[in-house]
Amino acid sequence: MDRTQIIEFLKNVRLFDELDNEQLGLLAESAEIKKFKKNQLVFQENSPRKNLTLIVDGEIELFKKTPYGEEKRLTFFAKYDFLGEGALMDDYPHSTSARASLATTVIVINRDRFRENSKNNPELTAKVLSNVARVISRRMRQTSTRVANAAAQYVSGRTRREHDLLGDREVPYEFYYGIQTLRALENFNISGISLSHFPVLIESIAMVKLASAKANAELGLLSEPVADAIERACQEIIAGRYHIHFVVDMIQGGAGTSTNMNANEVIANRALEILGYEKGDYQYCHPNNHINLSQSTNDVYPTSLNLALIKSNRKLIEVLNELIVSFRNKAAEFADVIKMGRTQLQDAVPMTLGQEFEAYANTLGEEITRLNENANLFLEVNMGGTAIGTGINADPEYGPKVIKHLKEISGFDVILAPDLVEATQDTGAFVMYSSAIKRLAVKLSKICNDLRLLSSGPRAGINEINLPKMQPGSSIMPGKVNPVIPEVVNQIAYKVIGNDLTVTLAAEAGQLQLNVMEPVIAQSLFESIEMLKNGMATLKYRCIDGITANTARCRMMVERSIGLVTALNPVLGYETCTSLAREALESGRGVYELVLDKKLISKAELDNLLKPENMLGPRRNRG
């Protein structure tokens, strides 16, 4: 790009709206063209800000890493979008990372060059920095409110007039959602958790809408330009854009209609932009007539939930697998640590700490099979059933066609339910999957109970293991450290168990041809999955990986335990051993000492029988 082309490009960037040609020319002198290959980093989190980046073509993904190294995609930027505008003000480190998701060309404006070139034109500096401040303020406001309150997002003052069954309303122009979403915002200020908290659900809705648009286009029900615009809008949403405009509360009346209409309106208004029209010009692309064509909330919403839960289950299992690996690593580390096993909290027989941790790994490993088996129930969907499963207002060929496209788009082997009337009212798959994640939660909670017991003390408890010290444990007791990580996982488990009851009651509450309680089913399942994922990651990194064994204490408790007498049963018989145990308890003497004193067996044989190492598995008894 030459200087003239750069100036023409800058005219289309909102950040420079108020600049005249002379000022744009000075700005162009600060500009440099850069090209990035696909997946190449543009800037990295915590690195100093140096440049304002303007996208000429291609696409840049903004993401952030969690404390556990997992990438969280935030959004995508395309032509005329800009990143790092704060760099023109200071060198404060980037709070996020950015990389090219496609081969991308950008214009880079370096802070130092900008200051040098504009020092003789203070008006240029004032205008640009004023616009930068407004942009930062607006982005911060959107970040803090997540567009959860329309009034808080009322920025420009520009509105568009929309109407529905109940009348007319003014909708803020910037928003891609419309009047029905606006009403839902007002009606359902319930949990404070909006659709945008669960990107996987938004992406799944967009997949369903994309498959529907393709099927309707094949049937000749959508014109090519409209179908293409809808498909592009859906692809953008699947890629992570416009999620902030999905604002309806997860818990809502209407069996998910508000969620469906939120999606229909966002897709319609983005499609209108692609077609060259203004938002709200629904005569060219209508939320109901075009985006919702051949569909109903009653097939779109459950199908979207199914896809989202399949994807969420995969991530849940990924985190679960990482936790299992941690338990197996500890099992190997503690393989030679002899300790006392317990039943009913009483001494039982010796085992190794490694066996204990291996059992935790194995019991959690069983849950992977259970979760996958139940998630597979979500592959059967009711697309084409529309309102109650009879397929009213849908072409007879629509169902098979939309399933074909949904398989291609999602990558899942979805199938059409054999009885759409039954499938539209049935929520049995949600009940089954909820029971599977409850089972996982119960097992995690039991393990965490064990960890709290095994680490209890340190002086007056079992104290066989040490949990990593994460924070001071008391506002009054100096030196106290609590097992806070297992405790928080216990609490997560209680929430998941409660959510399972909610799912059960909501499924039972279905009436006739539809279950209107699916929104609370959805909210409960997604909340449980999210909390379990976060809880298991926290348990792995902040607890299990840092556990150490008190080896000497473990062995000392084995040697002092009356439970050793169990090993003498095959030799001395139950009655004799019971007598020995009673006498040891009453006298305070050891089992070993009593057997020798009574000359019941030789010292050599006794030493062999009472070695803890010889008590860790099956042995042949002498006959």
XYZ file of C-alpha atoms in Angstrom:
623
model
C 0.000 0.000 0.000
C 1.285 3.471 -0.857
C 0.655 6.633 1.190
C -2.541 7.501 -0.695
C -3.992 4.028 -0.191
C -3.130 4.133 3.514
C -4.907 7.501 3.856
C -8.007 6.135 2.118
C -7.989 3.141 4.404
C -7.630 5.307 7.524
C -10.731 7.255 6.508
C -12.778 4.096 7.082
C -11.447 3.498 10.593
C -13.789 4.914 13.226
C -10.877 5.893 15.424
C -9.933 8.614 12.911
C -13.405 9.915 12.013
C -12.650 13.543 12.875
C -9.276 13.855 11.119
C -8.833 16.023 8.032
C -6.652 15.018 5.065
C -3.559 16.780 6.403
C -3.853 15.013 9.742
C -4.503 11.672 8.026
C -1.329 12.286 6.010
C 0.718 12.843 9.179
C -0.779 9.670 10.608
C 0.113 7.752 7.443
C 3.748 8.789 7.896
C 3.712 6.910 11.223
C 2.284 3.782 9.597
C 4.015 0.575 8.588
C 2.552 -2.371 6.653
C 3.042 -5.791 8.242
C 1.964 -9.249 7.200
C 1.276 -12.149 9.560
C 1.040 -15.810 8.662
C -1.838 -17.916 9.957
C -1.387 -18.649 13.705
C 1.442 -16.110 14.045
C 1.310 -14.007 17.209
C 0.598 -10.304 16.708
C 1.294 -9.472 20.350
C 1.530 -11.448 23.581
C -0.064 -11.063 26.981
C 2.097 -9.125 29.491
C 4.391 -7.720 26.791
C 4.690 -3.888 26.627
C 2.264 -2.129 24.289
C 4.078 -0.390 21.444
C 1.753 -0.281 18.433
C -1.783 0.432 17.365
C -2.735 -2.361 14.926
C -5.287 -1.770 12.147
C -6.531 -4.762 10.137
C -6.427 -4.301 6.368
C -7.477 -7.849 5.499
C -7.582 -11.215 7.180
C -8.602 -11.880 10.776
C -7.034 -11.614 14.237
C -8.117 -13.671 17.242
C -7.927 -12.165 20.725
C -7.373 -14.689 23.521
C -6.223 -14.988 27.104
C -4.602 -17.819 29.052
C -6.000 -19.053 32.355
C -3.655 -19.715 35.319
C -3.664 -23.358 34.176
C -2.481 -22.575 30.647
C -5.850 -23.061 28.939
C -6.617 -20.591 26.158
C -9.886 -18.659 26.412
C -10.947 -17.145 23.093
C -12.361 -13.655 23.594
C -13.290 -12.390 20.121
C -12.199 -11.900 16.513
C -11.286 -8.722 14.641
C -11.501 -8.200 10.878
C -11.091 -5.434 8.283
C -11.211 -1.876 9.695
C -11.079 -3.201 13.252
C -8.196 -2.111 15.473
C -6.334 -3.481 18.498
C -3.909 -2.061 21.030
C -5.244 1.492 20.785
C -4.017 2.143 24.341
C -0.439 1.883 23.059
C -0.732 5.464 21.755
C -1.139 6.581 25.370
C 1.306 4.414 27.343
C 3.354 1.195 27.327
C 1.242 -0.621 29.928
C 1.491 -4.383 29.189
C -1.059 -6.116 26.994
C -3.757 -7.848 29.069
C -4.465 -10.336 26.272
C -2.713 -12.042 23.372
C -3.552 -11.771 19.685
C -2.725 -13.984 16.736
C -3.652 -14.106 13.083
C -6.362 -16.715 12.540
C -5.905 -16.219 8.778
C -3.089 -14.784 6.680
C -3.475 -11.147 7.695
C -2.209 -7.739 6.565
C -2.167 -4.914 9.087
C -1.153 -1.284 9.369
C 0.962 -0.690 12.464
C 1.213 2.787 13.982
C 4.101 2.960 16.419
C 3.611 5.128 19.507
C 7.021 6.816 19.313
C 6.705 7.599 15.598
C 3.172 8.898 16.133
C 4.359 11.271 18.853
C 7.291 12.453 16.753
C 5.207 13.087 13.613
C 2.359 14.785 15.454
C 4.359 16.995 17.869
C 3.868 20.005 15.571
C 0.144 19.259 15.233
C -1.284 19.123 18.765
C -4.811 19.060 17.350
C -4.048 15.682 15.709
C -2.804 14.289 19.016
C -5.811 15.625 20.899
C -8.330 14.206 18.418
C -6.741 10.754 18.225
C -6.185 10.379 21.968
C -9.703 11.627 22.663
C -11.097 8.960 20.359
C -8.825 6.339 21.946
C -10.121 7.283 25.397
C -13.722 6.960 24.208
C -13.047 3.562 22.668
C -11.343 2.282 25.827
C -14.205 3.596 27.963
C -16.771 1.929 25.770
C -14.917 -1.396 25.694
C -14.560 -1.341 29.465
C -18.264 -0.678 29.857
C -19.141 -3.564 27.550
C -16.737 -5.820 29.410
C -18.162 -4.956 32.816
C -21.844 -5.238 31.906
C -21.678 -7.878 29.146
C -24.637 -6.020 27.618
C -26.781 -7.417 30.429
C -28.600 -4.147 30.898
C -29.818 -2.142 27.927
C -29.748 1.165 29.776
C -26.117 0.706 30.793
C -25.184 0.157 27.170
C -27.006 3.220 25.867
C -23.994 4.947 24.331
C -24.621 6.727 21.045
C -28.223 7.855 21.501
C -29.112 6.477 18.070
C -32.022 4.026 17.992
C -34.122 2.088 15.507
C -37.836 1.456 15.801
C -39.021 -2.149 15.796
C -42.411 -3.747 16.330
C -43.819 -7.081 17.410
C -47.134 -8.543 18.535
C -47.287 -6.227 21.557
C -46.401 -2.951 19.832
C -43.435 -0.749 18.961
C -40.187 -0.140 20.844
C -36.980 1.834 20.347
C -33.936 -0.460 20.177
C -30.404 1.008 20.607
C -28.910 1.061 17.130
C -25.603 -0.565 18.054
C -27.201 -3.773 19.245
C -27.679 -6.695 16.889
C -30.563 -8.054 18.908
C -34.083 -6.665 18.437
C -37.391 -5.992 20.129
C -38.163 -9.521 21.307
C -34.765 -9.818 22.971
C -35.269 -6.384 24.524
C -38.537 -7.573 26.076
C -36.843 -10.738 27.352
C -34.127 -8.617 28.994
C -36.809 -6.715 30.858
C -38.853 -9.786 31.771
C -36.104 -12.178 32.844
C -33.650 -10.406 35.115
C -33.345 -13.659 37.053
C -29.928 -15.272 37.511
C -27.618 -12.635 36.055
C -26.112 -15.392 33.913
C -26.734 -14.645 30.246
C -26.287 -16.807 27.168
C -22.929 -15.137 26.533
C -21.525 -16.901 29.622
C -21.721 -20.170 27.673
C -20.122 -19.623 24.236
C -20.530 -23.308 23.386
C -24.324 -22.891 23.453
C -24.209 -19.804 21.221
C -21.962 -21.619 18.734
C -24.317 -24.610 18.712
C -27.361 -22.412 18.037
C -25.475 -20.824 15.139
C -24.660 -24.317 13.791
C -28.353 -25.236 13.848
C -29.284 -21.977 12.091
C -26.538 -22.504 9.518
C -27.700 -26.053 8.771
C -31.280 -24.789 8.465
C -30.278 -22.029 6.051
C -28.434 -24.530 3.863
C -31.421 -26.913 3.870
C -33.874 -24.109 3.077
C -31.645 -22.870 0.259
C -31.522 -26.368 -1.247
C -35.302 -26.484 -1.120
C -35.537 -23.139 -2.921
C -37.106 -21.439 0.096
C -34.323 -18.863 0.503
C -32.827 -16.747 -2.268
C -29.115 -17.227 -2.823
C -28.071 -13.743 -1.558
C -30.106 -14.070 1.639
C -28.941 -17.643 2.256
C -25.308 -16.627 1.700
C -25.649 -13.691 4.117
C -27.239 -15.896 6.782
C -24.539 -18.515 6.347
C -21.775 -15.922 6.677
C -23.391 -14.415 9.785
C -23.668 -17.881 11.354
C -20.053 -18.703 10.521
C -18.934 -15.489 12.194
C -20.875 -16.369 15.343
C -19.448 -19.897 15.316
C -15.996 -18.282 15.079
C -16.691 -16.282 18.245
C -17.984 -12.949 17.006
C -21.096 -11.100 18.257
C -21.419 -13.296 21.362
C -21.777 -10.190 23.505
C -25.169 -9.585 21.861
C -26.575 -12.858 23.218
C -27.929 -11.276 26.365
C -31.015 -13.216 27.475
C -30.903 -14.767 30.937
C -30.311 -18.512 30.874
C -33.402 -18.984 33.064
C -36.482 -17.735 31.235
C -40.125 -18.519 30.646
C -41.293 -19.678 27.233
C -39.403 -22.963 26.748
C -36.412 -21.157 25.206
C -38.275 -18.850 22.815
C -36.307 -15.823 24.037
C -33.029 -17.636 23.362
C -34.166 -18.637 19.883
C -35.354 -15.112 19.071
C -32.153 -13.576 20.452
C -30.259 -15.730 17.940
C -32.726 -15.028 15.114
C -32.435 -11.256 15.618
C -28.633 -11.168 15.907
C -28.229 -13.323 12.795
C -30.836 -11.314 10.847
C -29.250 -7.955 11.659
C -25.743 -9.161 10.857
C -27.049 -10.661 7.603
C -28.665 -7.319 6.768
C -25.300 -5.600 7.186
C -23.697 -8.162 4.896
C -26.436 -7.535 2.315
C -25.800 -3.787 2.536
C -28.878 -2.789 4.548
C -29.378 -1.164 7.931
C -30.092 -3.137 11.080
C -33.834 -3.499 11.469
C -34.609 -3.498 7.709
C -36.377 -6.799 8.193
C -38.210 -6.687 4.872
C -34.948 -7.923 3.323
C -34.039 -10.502 5.980
C -36.484 -11.211 8.788
C -35.747 -12.990 12.099
C -38.858 -15.168 11.801
C -39.503 -15.398 8.060
C -35.913 -16.131 7.033
C -33.707 -17.069 10.003
C -36.394 -19.212 11.696
C -37.754 -20.637 8.430
C -38.904 -24.297 8.737
C -38.094 -24.214 12.455
C -39.590 -23.705 15.889
C -38.026 -22.987 19.248
C -39.189 -26.479 20.148
C -36.772 -28.186 17.771
C -34.017 -25.534 17.563
C -33.538 -25.096 21.312
C -33.214 -28.768 22.364
C -31.077 -29.583 19.318
C -28.733 -26.712 20.180
C -28.571 -27.896 23.784
C -27.699 -31.396 22.595
C -24.807 -30.194 20.428
C -23.522 -27.887 23.151
C -23.621 -30.645 25.762
C -21.741 -33.057 23.499
C -19.006 -30.457 23.068
C -19.017 -29.549 26.756
C -18.739 -33.213 27.693
C -15.570 -33.539 25.614
C -13.967 -30.664 27.487
C -15.142 -32.045 30.818
C -13.506 -35.389 30.024
C -10.309 -33.665 28.950
C -10.039 -31.979 32.358
C -11.032 -35.216 34.112
C -8.285 -37.109 32.289
C -5.708 -34.572 33.460
C -6.831 -35.080 37.057
C -6.635 -38.870 36.659
C -3.054 -38.553 35.407
C -2.175 -36.584 38.540
C -3.600 -39.315 40.775
C -1.673 -41.982 38.837
C 1.530 -40.003 39.170
C 1.034 -39.817 42.918
C 0.226 -43.553 43.018
C 3.620 -44.253 41.440
C 5.358 -41.803 43.755
C 3.789 -43.394 46.854
C 4.085 -47.032 45.729
C 6.426 -47.981 48.600
C 4.764 -46.002 51.373
C 3.250 -48.563 53.805
C 0.204 -47.312 55.697
C -2.831 -48.599 57.558
C -6.040 -49.159 55.656
C -9.263 -48.312 57.467
C -12.896 -49.376 57.410
C -15.588 -47.542 59.394
C -12.747 -45.156 60.329
C -11.162 -48.005 62.321
C -7.848 -49.766 61.679
C -8.250 -52.571 59.157
C -5.212 -54.020 57.347
C -2.059 -52.547 55.826
C -1.846 -51.217 52.276
C 0.307 -48.697 50.440
C -0.470 -45.044 49.925
C 0.140 -45.788 46.257
C -2.725 -48.291 46.242
C -4.977 -45.673 47.794
C -4.193 -43.086 45.111
C -4.383 -45.652 42.308
C -7.896 -46.502 43.493
C -8.826 -42.798 43.163
C -7.490 -42.751 39.612
C -9.398 -45.895 38.688
C -12.715 -44.848 40.198
C -12.567 -41.548 38.283
C -11.530 -43.395 35.133
C -14.808 -45.307 35.211
C -16.678 -42.019 34.847
C -15.271 -41.361 31.384
C -17.191 -44.327 30.006
C -20.376 -43.330 31.856
C -20.197 -39.716 30.655
C -19.596 -40.686 27.035
C -22.373 -43.277 27.049
C -24.878 -40.720 28.297
C -23.611 -37.905 26.057
C -24.216 -40.165 23.043
C -27.949 -39.908 23.810
C -27.749 -36.298 22.616
C -26.972 -37.423 19.052
C -30.691 -38.031 18.436
C -32.381 -34.691 17.615
C -35.842 -33.533 16.561
C -35.065 -30.979 13.823
C -37.999 -30.683 11.443
C -40.513 -31.464 14.161
C -41.217 -27.709 14.559
C -43.890 -26.930 17.167
C -44.925 -30.328 18.546
C -43.240 -32.874 16.289
C -45.800 -32.991 13.478
C -43.549 -30.957 11.183
C -46.095 -28.230 10.496
C -44.732 -25.424 8.261
C -41.680 -27.505 7.279
C -41.073 -29.158 3.910
C -41.149 -32.988 4.087
C -37.541 -33.054 2.857
C -36.347 -30.428 5.330
C -35.635 -32.830 8.237
C -33.270 -35.187 6.373
C -31.556 -32.252 4.655
C -30.966 -30.273 7.836
C -29.573 -33.376 9.560
C -27.154 -33.921 6.681
C -25.841 -30.376 6.974
C -25.779 -30.489 10.772
C -23.546 -33.563 10.667
C -21.123 -31.803 8.325
C -21.067 -28.567 10.305
C -20.815 -30.048 13.798
C -18.740 -33.127 13.020
C -21.128 -35.190 15.174
C -23.060 -38.246 13.981
C -26.432 -36.705 14.703
C -29.522 -38.631 13.654
C -33.167 -37.730 13.243
C -35.408 -39.117 15.970
C -37.750 -41.824 14.605
C -40.767 -40.271 16.360
C -40.566 -36.475 16.367
C -43.691 -36.065 18.497
C -42.094 -38.208 21.199
C -38.702 -36.541 20.823
C -40.124 -33.024 21.147
C -41.589 -33.694 24.596
C -38.886 -36.080 25.886
C -36.146 -34.817 28.197
C -34.889 -38.235 29.271
C -31.406 -37.707 27.810
C -30.896 -34.668 30.036
C -31.914 -36.708 33.086
C -29.462 -39.477 32.206
C -26.547 -37.131 31.557
C -27.285 -35.145 34.707
C -27.120 -38.374 36.703
C -23.713 -39.136 35.175
C -22.215 -35.786 36.154
C -23.796 -36.145 39.608
C -22.069 -39.521 39.946
C -18.745 -37.902 39.057
C -19.394 -35.152 41.602
C -20.197 -37.694 44.323
C -16.944 -39.561 43.679
C -14.913 -36.364 43.678
C -16.495 -35.315 46.947
C -15.734 -38.693 48.564
C -12.093 -38.415 47.459
C -11.877 -34.901 48.873
C -13.360 -36.110 52.159
C -10.558 -38.685 52.265
C -7.886 -36.087 51.540
C -9.165 -33.916 54.377
C -9.097 -36.876 56.784
C -5.695 -38.168 55.692
C -4.149 -34.704 56.077
C -5.915 -33.907 59.360
C -3.831 -32.684 62.272
C -1.027 -31.984 61.874
C -0.366 -33.139 65.454
C -3.756 -34.423 66.603
C -5.042 -36.052 63.433
C -4.162 -38.814 60.987
C -1.489 -36.693 59.254
C -0.426 -39.339 56.724
C -0.210 -36.819 53.877
C 0.488 -33.103 53.515
C -1.680 -30.974 51.254
C -0.089 -27.888 49.679
C -0.514 -24.868 51.924
C -2.661 -22.429 49.953
C -3.627 -19.729 52.471
C -3.780 -18.977 56.202
C -6.672 -20.877 57.741
C -7.914 -18.677 60.533
C -8.450 -15.070 61.505
C -7.772 -15.948 65.160
C -5.665 -19.142 65.322
C -2.029 -18.489 64.272
C -0.379 -21.202 62.230
C -3.612 -22.906 61.191
C -3.846 -23.990 57.548
C -7.081 -25.492 56.202
C -7.661 -27.968 53.339
C -9.405 -25.260 51.308
C -9.112 -26.907 47.890
C -10.817 -30.193 48.841
C -13.387 -28.102 50.717
C -14.298 -26.075 47.652
C -14.612 -29.235 45.554
C -16.963 -30.648 48.194
C -19.120 -27.550 47.822
C -19.086 -27.827 44.039
C -20.323 -31.387 44.412
C -23.229 -30.245 46.568
C -24.234 -27.740 43.865
C -24.040 -30.414 41.175
C -26.153 -32.786 43.264
C -28.707 -30.006 43.756
C -28.679 -29.213 40.048
C -29.373 -32.868 39.304
C -32.499 -32.665 41.446
C -33.504 -29.517 39.538
C -33.073 -31.340 36.224
C -35.108 -34.277 37.510
C -37.974 -32.086 38.712
C -37.931 -30.005 35.518
C -38.045 -33.143 33.353
C -40.946 -34.492 35.392
C -42.811 -31.196 34.966
C -43.247 -31.647 31.209
C -46.872 -31.526 30.102
C -48.459 -32.951 26.970
C -46.463 -32.219 23.785
C -43.698 -30.007 25.225
C -41.533 -29.577 28.296
C -41.393 -25.825 28.913
C -38.810 -26.208 31.698
C -35.831 -26.846 29.386
C -34.176 -23.475 30.153
C -33.604 -24.398 33.797
C -32.417 -27.838 32.673
C -29.913 -26.131 30.375
C -28.733 -23.667 33.023
C -28.317 -26.434 35.596
C -26.327 -28.722 33.298
C -24.020 -26.022 31.957
C -23.421 -24.659 35.457
C -22.588 -28.141 36.753
C -20.187 -28.852 33.888
C -18.465 -25.483 34.238
C -18.084 -25.824 38.005
C -16.787 -29.392 37.712
C -14.247 -28.377 35.063
C -12.990 -25.491 37.182
C -13.078 -27.567 40.351
C -11.141 -30.495 38.886
C -8.522 -28.187 37.386
C -8.142 -26.443 40.738
C -7.923 -29.782 42.559
C -5.222 -31.014 40.181
C -2.978 -27.962 40.114
C -3.514 -26.597 43.623
C -3.768 -29.828 45.574
C -3.027 -33.259 44.080
C 0.171 -32.335 42.237
C 1.662 -30.943 45.450
C 0.715 -33.678 47.945
C 3.580 -35.215 49.907
C 3.614 -38.299 52.148
C 4.611 -38.519 55.808
C 6.277 -41.893 55.241
C 7.646 -42.457 58.769
C 4.311 -41.665 60.408
C 2.479 -43.998 58.021
C 4.787 -46.898 58.914
C 4.719 -46.156 62.617
C 0.925 -46.369 62.678
C 1.045 -49.704 60.844
C 3.474 -51.194 63.343
C 1.434 -49.986 66.319
C -1.892 -51.085 64.887
C -3.857 -54.011 66.311
C -4.889 -54.617 62.695
C -1.697 -56.598 62.199
C -3.339 -59.497 63.964
C -5.453 -60.135 60.860
C -2.375 -61.625 59.187
C -2.238 -64.346 61.881
C -5.791 -65.580 61.257
C -4.824 -68.355 58.789
C -2.171 -69.650 61.234
C -3.665 -69.193 64.703
C -7.375 -69.110 63.966
C -9.985 -66.427 64.567
C -10.627 -67.141 68.268
C -6.961 -67.028 69.239
C -6.407 -63.864 67.224
C -9.444 -62.212 68.815
C -8.037 -63.018 72.233
C -4.661 -61.587 71.238
C -6.254 -58.392 69.953
C -8.293 -57.925 73.138
C -5.280 -58.497 75.370
C -3.152 -56.116 73.304
C -5.775 -53.378 73.629
C -6.258 -53.918 77.364
C -2.587 -54.250 78.253
C -1.097 -51.784 75.809
C 1.360 -54.445 74.686
C 1.999 -55.216 71.017
C 0.619 -58.216 69.130
C 4.156 -59.222 68.197
C 5.279 -59.284 71.838
C 2.260 -61.303 73.017
C 2.637 -64.036 70.344
C 6.272 -64.636 71.291
C 5.515 -64.535 74.980
C 2.827 -67.189 74.523
C 5.106 -69.231 72.197
C 2.312 -69.567 69.633
C 4.723 -69.608 66.634
C 8.431 -69.137 66.077
C 10.010 -65.697 65.833
C 11.177 -66.320 62.270
C 7.694 -67.273 61.095
C 6.137 -64.403 63.006
C 8.552 -61.885 61.482
C 7.655 -63.109 58.025
C 3.895 -63.040 58.655
C 3.906 -59.577 60.197
C 5.971 -57.804 57.577
C 3.646 -55.102 56.261
C 5.154 -55.646 52.805
C 3.792 -59.214 52.890
C 0.287 -58.039 53.697
C -0.437 -55.957 50.583
C -1.995 -58.648 48.406
C -3.215 -62.269 48.289
C -0.913 -64.981 49.696
C -1.140 -68.742 49.742
C -2.059 -70.061 53.181
C -0.313 -73.133 54.474
C -2.744 -76.026 54.470
